[in-house]
Every structure is written in structure tokens, then in C-alpha cells.
């Protein structure tokens, strides 16, 4: 198994960032010819999803998720958290992350990531700006 | 010009090279799981919050657990981004070297004001031991930002921080600008009372102990006291402060802007009053 971390410093409250080139680079670096790659975010207010990398779709994704988790709802998570010593103001981030999921998988054949022509890997920020870490786990031989 | 008058840089990356020191800060400030923040992240956060400047506050508890953020560290951070940061000094009044440190902070380090936490220092603001400190601030025309109201930090006693505890200081030192931070929460009316009586008393909005920013500010600034009290009478004495990283700078800045103040009042709260409190930005 070959594991590397992608470090990201996001700049917006909600941000969709294509990380396909970074994932492909790590797969190549791993030397694994046949196997699987998992891209896994280490955070609970971020997601990893696969979609077509188009500005219009990013806008639609953002709007659709905001319909599901609008900012001005009375969320239970809006409270002081003793474990953090700070206030939790990010319930919408947690809920949006639940929808996108926290990981994706791709097949590796002949050392190449097998993705469809329209498929890109997105890191999804739902509580930015923030410092984020994404694991890329390459398994196989 | 928009300013956050109340920011704690304890977890800024440039002053957290030593993991033991970072751990001490997590423990003694009771702020956890936040990691350290590179300045690039702080600048991103400022941009999202619509803020031009942050006022960085140290924490000097020399007589108990130590100095958590030193004046020299504040100076170092300001020097890294002088167009974005304003530095305050800190002293522990129980430290025998407090006055000497404060003179140095104002004369050599050129810090713009003093941060004090009576609840953590366990010293009443009206205690005679405070007078030499107030005299130095008046001599240099520097304001004092006092912690007021509830403090989440360990070993803090709220009785030292009730707004009324500051009245003697406000009355005895009419030329000394003082900020009762956090709106003195939960004693918001008492803070308002002191401000309407004493023009040298300011406050900041760094409170978010329940609910989300919009809900808490709606309670604190439209129900505990009506919006009109600020918009008509206290508009030159309320400053935006987030108390970041305890509280959420971006959502608090957005919530303040949505409370329904006059645009001119909002400009004062978001920066104009801080410039007056600081005695200018230069």
C-alpha cells in the first residue's frame, strides 16, 4: 500500500477544487500497475466527489447543496462545544459533507487511473477557508 | 477600513514552532482541535469576513501559568504583515516587572494598546496596584482592552469582570479609553449603562456563547438591548470584535452586517470606532 497526503489551503467558504492531477501524480509515483486508489478526506465538513469539471456544474452543485442545508435554519449543532472550547457554527458543512461522501475509488490498470472522459476528482470545501488534508491510498501490485 | 479589534493569535504558525508551547496554549486557553494557522489562511479568512485589519492580543499570565503570547511575539507577527495587523501589549499586574514591561512595549515595541484580563489575573480593575499601569497608558495615550463578562479560559473568575467593576476606572480616568470586551456578556445592559454615562468606555462584539452568530447577535443586540440604543446613542462606542479563534470571525462579521443598523453606524462599528479607540492607525 502506498499512501500520500495532499495538503490544501482552501480560500472560500464553499469551494470545489479539482485534484485529479495530484491524484494521478501520486498513482504514478506509487509504481503500482494493477490495483485501486482511494481518495479520502480527513475532515467532516469537506467531501470528495467525482463529477465533470465545469464552472456551471460547480455553481449548480453549490446551489443544490445549499437548498438541502440552507444557512438560516435552526440547527442543533449551533452551540458551544466543550471539547473544542469554541462555538460550532458549521452544521451546514457537516450536512453537505454527508451528501457528497468523504471518498472515491478508481481502478488502476497498467499504472493508469481508469476514469471516464468527463470524470474528475473534486475536493469539496464546505466550511472554509481552512487548512485541509486528503489521503490518497494506492493499493495493488 | 474594517477592523476586528479582538483577535487572539495564539495559534498563528509563525509563533508556534515549539510543539510544547503550542500544547501549553491549547491547555491554558482551553481551545482544542484547531491546529495552527499559516498566515496565508488568516488572510483568506480576513478576505471572506471583509476585514482589512486585525488587532492581535497577547496573553500574559506570568504570575500563574506563564506568558502564553508575549509582546515580542506580537511585534514579530505585526512585522510580518504591518498592513494587516495591529499589535497590543500584555502584562500581568501581579508581575513585579509589569510596569517596566509596559513601558518597553509602548516605547520600544510600539504596540498600540494594552490587553488585560482581570478574571485571569484575579485582580479587581479598581485595585490600587492597577494605578501605575493606568498612568503609563495615559502617559502614552494608549487604550486598554479589558476582558469583561464571562470568560471560557480556565482559572477565571467572572466576579472580577462584571461591567460594574470597571466603573471606578472609567470615572477616575476620563482620558483613558477602555474597552469592556465581549459586550460584558451576559451583563449587556450594564455595559450599555456605562457607555451612555462614560464616553471613554467602549465595547466589542466578541461574544457567541449560544446558538449561531445571527441568532446570538439578534438576542444580544436587538432584544437584550434594543438596536436603537446602539444606532442612536452608543454608535461611537461599539467595535466589531470576534474573539477569534474562540468564535467565528466570518459568520460574526456577516451577522453584524445583517442586524439592521444604519449604514453609517455599521461603518463605525466595523472600523471607525476602532480607529478612534486606538487613537489613530499610525
XYZ file of C-alpha atoms in Angstrom:
423
model
C 0.000 0.000 0.000
C 1.276 3.479 -0.889
C -0.181 6.459 0.994
C 0.370 10.175 0.443
C -1.381 13.287 1.717
C -2.494 16.206 -0.399
C -2.374 19.436 1.662
C -4.816 22.146 0.645
C -5.358 25.680 1.889
C -8.866 26.496 0.727
C -9.829 30.100 0.088
C -13.635 30.190 0.067
C -16.448 29.214 2.425
C -17.694 26.720 -0.177
C -15.202 25.665 -2.807
C -14.934 22.858 -5.361
C -11.347 22.099 -6.209
C -10.245 19.622 -8.885
C -7.473 17.411 -7.522
C -7.251 14.873 -10.379
C -3.702 15.848 -11.407
C -2.425 15.448 -7.837
C -4.114 12.024 -7.521
C -2.708 10.830 -10.882
C 0.753 12.012 -9.891
C 0.633 10.022 -6.661
C -0.606 6.915 -8.515
C 2.345 7.217 -10.922
C 4.721 7.774 -8.025
C 3.443 4.641 -6.250
C 4.704 2.355 -9.011
C 1.576 0.201 -8.614
C 0.481 -1.144 -12.020
C -2.730 -3.039 -11.180
C -4.931 -2.052 -8.249
C -7.200 0.562 -6.739
C -6.811 4.091 -5.499
C -8.905 5.645 -2.752
C -9.084 9.404 -2.254
C -10.248 10.120 1.296
C -10.726 13.437 3.078
C -9.727 13.560 6.753
C -12.382 16.127 7.688
C -16.100 16.075 8.482
C -17.059 19.351 6.798
C -15.454 18.517 3.463
C -16.233 15.970 0.788
C -14.708 14.087 -2.092
C -16.824 13.563 -5.167
C -16.470 12.767 -8.848
C -18.068 14.933 -11.487
C -17.464 16.849 -14.690
C -15.162 19.787 -14.079
C -17.326 22.617 -15.404
C -17.857 26.021 -13.808
C -21.609 25.780 -14.459
C -21.864 22.436 -12.690
C -19.853 23.711 -9.744
C -22.381 26.528 -9.385
C -25.302 24.069 -9.672
C -23.728 21.738 -7.111
C -23.256 24.628 -4.708
C -26.857 25.808 -5.140
C -28.325 22.310 -4.865
C -26.440 21.585 -1.646
C -27.482 24.978 -0.220
C -31.136 24.018 -0.835
C -30.612 20.873 1.216
C -28.769 22.685 4.023
C -29.624 26.418 4.000
C -27.573 28.647 6.281
C -30.527 30.187 8.119
C -32.135 27.047 9.571
C -32.222 26.432 13.359
C -29.605 23.681 13.593
C -28.964 21.821 16.867
C -25.211 21.885 16.170
C -25.126 25.680 16.653
C -23.757 25.703 20.187
C -20.619 25.936 22.328
C -18.612 22.684 22.179
C -16.696 21.900 25.370
C -14.210 19.577 23.618
C -13.174 22.423 21.309
C -13.687 25.372 23.645
C -15.299 27.144 20.726
C -18.645 27.581 19.042
C -19.818 25.220 16.344
C -21.217 27.249 13.508
C -20.748 24.735 10.744
C -23.775 22.388 10.747
C -24.352 23.026 7.051
C -20.802 21.870 6.322
C -21.400 18.587 8.125
C -24.666 18.002 6.291
C -23.288 18.810 2.850
C -20.317 16.540 3.522
C -22.748 13.738 4.285
C -24.248 14.115 0.817
C -21.028 14.141 -1.174
C -19.404 11.438 0.921
C -15.817 11.508 2.097
C -14.053 9.398 -0.557
C -13.967 7.979 -4.047
C -12.319 4.948 -5.677
C -10.760 4.382 -9.065
C -9.353 1.331 -10.774
C -5.692 1.361 -11.792
C -4.720 -0.628 -14.877
C -1.295 -0.707 -16.404
C -0.300 2.060 -13.966
C -3.008 4.409 -15.214
C -6.060 5.735 -13.359
C -9.119 4.458 -15.236
C -11.563 7.333 -15.322
C -14.237 8.295 -17.825
C -13.636 11.208 -20.160
C -15.871 13.523 -18.101
C -14.758 12.341 -14.687
C -12.662 14.479 -12.386
C -11.956 14.195 -8.683
C -13.248 17.124 -6.657
C -12.239 18.103 -3.155
C -15.281 19.889 -1.706
C -14.837 22.538 0.981
C -17.973 23.297 2.986
C -16.529 25.279 5.909
C -13.652 27.246 4.537
C -11.287 28.815 4.324
C -9.303 26.139 6.086
C -6.188 24.001 6.058
C -7.169 20.552 4.767
C -5.619 17.119 4.249
C -6.700 14.463 1.766
C -5.296 10.928 1.843
C -4.502 9.166 -1.408
C -4.237 5.426 -0.773
C -2.910 3.285 -3.607
C -3.297 -0.495 -3.232
C -2.277 -3.330 -5.576
C 0.892 -4.566 -7.192
C -11.313 50.476 6.712
C -12.722 47.468 8.566
C -11.132 46.200 11.773
C -11.579 43.222 14.081
C -10.490 44.692 17.432
C -10.371 41.361 19.265
C -8.240 38.550 17.818
C -6.033 36.076 19.677
C -3.092 34.961 17.513
C -2.043 32.203 19.956
C -2.194 29.574 17.224
C -0.655 31.503 14.340
C 2.005 29.291 12.763
C 4.951 31.746 12.940
C 4.824 31.765 16.761
C 4.164 28.047 17.170
C 7.443 26.460 16.150
C 7.704 24.777 19.561
C 5.084 21.964 19.994
C 5.332 22.165 23.806
C 4.427 25.841 23.691
C 1.510 25.130 21.351
C 0.263 22.433 23.744
C 0.526 24.862 26.671
C -1.600 27.341 24.735
C -4.257 24.743 23.920
C -4.439 23.742 27.569
C -4.354 27.193 29.157
C -6.733 28.833 26.701
C -8.986 25.764 26.527
C -9.088 25.850 22.740
C -8.574 22.483 21.073
C -8.568 20.629 17.731
C -7.918 23.838 15.801
C -4.259 23.219 14.858
C -2.040 26.113 13.893
C -2.833 28.622 11.175
C -0.401 29.759 8.488
C -0.723 33.486 7.835
C -1.996 32.763 4.326
C -5.024 31.104 5.934
C -5.552 34.104 8.228
C -5.506 36.399 5.200
C -8.029 34.140 3.407
C -10.261 34.300 6.479
C -9.983 38.106 6.609
C -10.949 38.350 2.949
C -14.015 36.134 3.479
C -15.011 38.203 6.541
C -14.468 41.507 4.714
C -11.848 42.697 7.203
C -8.819 44.882 6.454
C -7.052 44.773 9.833
C -6.881 42.528 12.881
C -5.960 43.713 16.343
C -3.740 40.990 17.854
C -3.958 40.483 21.613
C -1.315 38.800 23.774
C -1.932 36.788 26.946
C 0.437 37.467 29.820
C -0.237 35.307 32.875
C 3.338 35.458 34.154
C 2.414 35.151 37.821
C 0.473 31.916 37.319
C 0.950 29.708 34.225
C 3.346 31.929 32.305
C 3.181 34.301 29.392
C 1.167 32.475 26.724
C 1.692 35.048 23.972
C 4.476 37.547 24.547
C 4.738 41.163 23.467
C 7.782 40.304 21.359
C 5.743 37.642 19.536
C 3.003 40.174 18.825
C 5.628 42.567 17.429
C 7.032 39.751 15.270
C 3.591 38.999 13.812
C 2.889 42.683 13.144
C 6.217 42.976 11.349
C 5.243 40.040 9.114
C 2.110 41.872 7.927
C 2.187 45.518 9.033
C -0.594 46.403 6.589
C -2.919 43.841 8.205
C -2.032 43.530 11.884
C -2.255 45.947 14.833
C -0.404 44.760 17.939
C -1.430 45.122 21.575
C 0.738 44.635 24.646
C 0.031 42.410 27.607
C 1.233 42.493 31.207
C 0.311 40.571 34.322
C -0.392 43.178 37.059
C 0.921 40.715 39.684
C 4.273 40.536 37.888
C 6.750 42.874 39.677
C 8.133 43.799 36.257
C 4.725 44.722 34.829
C 5.325 48.480 34.572
C 8.782 48.068 33.112
C 7.398 45.616 30.534
C 4.608 48.002 29.623
C 6.955 50.954 29.159
C 9.072 48.749 26.888
C 6.022 47.564 24.940
C 4.913 51.133 24.214
C 8.298 52.826 23.762
C 10.437 50.171 22.026
C 7.929 47.703 20.566
C 5.489 50.475 19.566
C 2.437 48.408 20.481
C -0.865 50.234 20.163
C -2.671 49.407 23.395
C -2.873 47.114 26.396
C -4.882 43.926 26.894
C -5.786 42.930 30.475
C -7.812 40.042 31.858
C -8.856 40.811 35.458
C -10.650 37.461 35.729
C -7.499 35.516 34.934
C -5.186 37.804 36.888
C -7.561 37.750 39.866
C -7.160 41.498 40.312
C -10.085 43.905 40.509
C -9.815 46.699 37.926
C -10.162 49.203 40.784
C -7.317 47.662 42.825
C -4.680 50.309 43.701
C -1.993 48.032 42.202
C -3.501 48.874 38.798
C -2.971 52.634 39.061
C 0.660 52.734 37.815
C -0.429 50.701 34.781
C -3.255 53.111 34.039
C -0.839 56.025 34.465
C 1.519 54.569 31.854
C -1.348 54.081 29.411
C -2.434 57.685 29.910
C 1.139 58.907 29.543
C 1.448 57.196 26.151
C -2.213 57.837 25.195
C -2.809 54.101 24.742
C -6.179 52.395 25.250
C -6.865 49.337 27.389
C -8.963 46.423 26.209
C -10.258 44.592 29.295
C -11.797 41.183 29.229
C -15.331 41.728 30.580
C -18.140 39.303 31.335
C -17.896 35.535 31.021
C -14.511 34.041 30.208
C -14.162 30.483 28.912
C -10.498 30.255 29.924
C -9.596 28.047 32.881
C -8.990 29.589 36.305
C -11.039 32.664 35.513
C -13.469 34.241 37.956
C -16.285 36.238 36.451
C -16.749 38.426 39.529
C -13.579 40.329 38.553
C -15.048 41.050 35.117
C -18.557 42.306 35.776
C -19.035 45.626 33.976
C -19.708 47.484 37.220
C -16.227 46.500 38.419
C -14.837 48.878 35.764
C -16.860 51.965 36.699
C -14.237 53.324 39.083
C -11.595 53.141 36.334
C -13.881 54.896 33.850
C -14.741 57.618 36.363
C -11.239 58.175 37.775
C -9.532 58.164 34.370
C -11.791 60.061 31.966
C -8.916 60.478 29.465
C -8.186 56.751 29.431
C -10.068 54.888 26.688
C -11.168 51.491 27.927
C -12.993 48.693 26.124
C -15.150 46.291 28.121
C -14.765 43.440 25.665
C -17.385 40.830 24.769
C -20.082 43.458 25.485
C -19.612 42.362 29.103
C -21.885 39.434 28.297
C -24.220 38.482 29.933
C -24.352 41.972 31.521
C -25.147 43.714 28.250
C -27.416 46.344 29.809
C -24.822 47.202 32.430
C -22.232 47.657 29.688
C -24.682 49.894 27.827
C -25.278 51.859 31.032
C -21.549 52.513 31.464
C -21.153 53.567 27.835
C -24.043 56.013 27.889
C -22.606 57.602 31.055
C -18.869 57.469 30.254
C -17.752 58.417 26.731
C -14.332 56.844 27.381
C -15.945 53.388 27.689
C -16.124 51.230 24.558
C -17.165 47.658 23.980
C -16.667 44.959 21.366
C -18.961 42.308 19.962
C -16.810 39.260 20.750
C -19.489 37.050 22.263
C -21.085 33.901 20.878
C -21.874 31.550 23.728
C -25.155 30.117 22.432
C -26.746 29.370 19.057
C -25.240 30.643 15.818
C -23.836 34.111 15.195
C -27.027 35.527 13.687
C -29.225 34.098 16.438
C -26.923 35.169 19.276
C -26.422 38.695 17.972
C -30.158 39.031 17.382
C -30.728 38.161 21.047
C -27.847 40.268 22.413
C -28.097 43.349 20.207
C -31.802 43.563 19.386
C -33.557 42.012 22.429
C -31.258 42.258 25.487
C -30.864 45.846 24.414
C -32.841 47.312 21.504
C -30.933 48.044 18.282
C -31.883 51.703 18.698
C -29.696 52.044 21.803
C -26.637 51.408 19.674
C -27.889 53.037 16.489
C -28.846 56.289 18.240
C -26.775 56.618 21.408
C -23.822 54.212 21.513
C -22.872 54.217 17.844
C -19.417 55.703 18.535
C -18.505 53.175 21.243
C -19.254 49.711 19.823
C -16.478 47.947 17.883
C -16.592 44.750 15.889
C -14.570 42.056 17.654
C -14.745 38.335 17.028
C -12.587 36.826 19.778
C -11.300 34.503 17.048
C -10.324 31.625 17.265
C -12.795 31.010 20.116
C -15.565 32.354 17.920
C -16.242 32.569 14.222
C -14.966 35.692 12.589
C -16.609 35.248 9.181
C -20.115 34.425 10.346
C -19.997 37.066 13.125
C -18.970 39.797 10.676
C -21.760 38.752 8.341
C -24.308 38.626 11.183
C -23.448 42.145 12.420
C -23.984 43.482 8.912
C -27.467 41.903 8.786
C -28.845 43.275 12.080
C -30.385 46.379 10.549
C -28.094 49.177 11.753
C -27.893 52.357 9.706
C -25.111 52.105 7.138
C -23.217 54.922 8.861
C -23.494 53.112 12.223
C -22.242 49.933 10.630
C -19.207 51.770 9.257
C -18.413 52.984 12.769
C -18.842 49.533 14.319
C -16.817 47.810 11.605
C -13.825 50.136 11.801
C -14.352 53.827 12.519
C -14.757 53.368 16.263
C -11.688 51.143 16.473
C -9.583 53.850 14.844
C -10.840 56.349 17.450
C -10.250 53.869 20.281
C -6.709 53.216 19.063
C -6.008 56.922 18.749
C -5.406 56.557 15.004
C -3.694 53.912 12.953
C -0.229 55.470 12.644
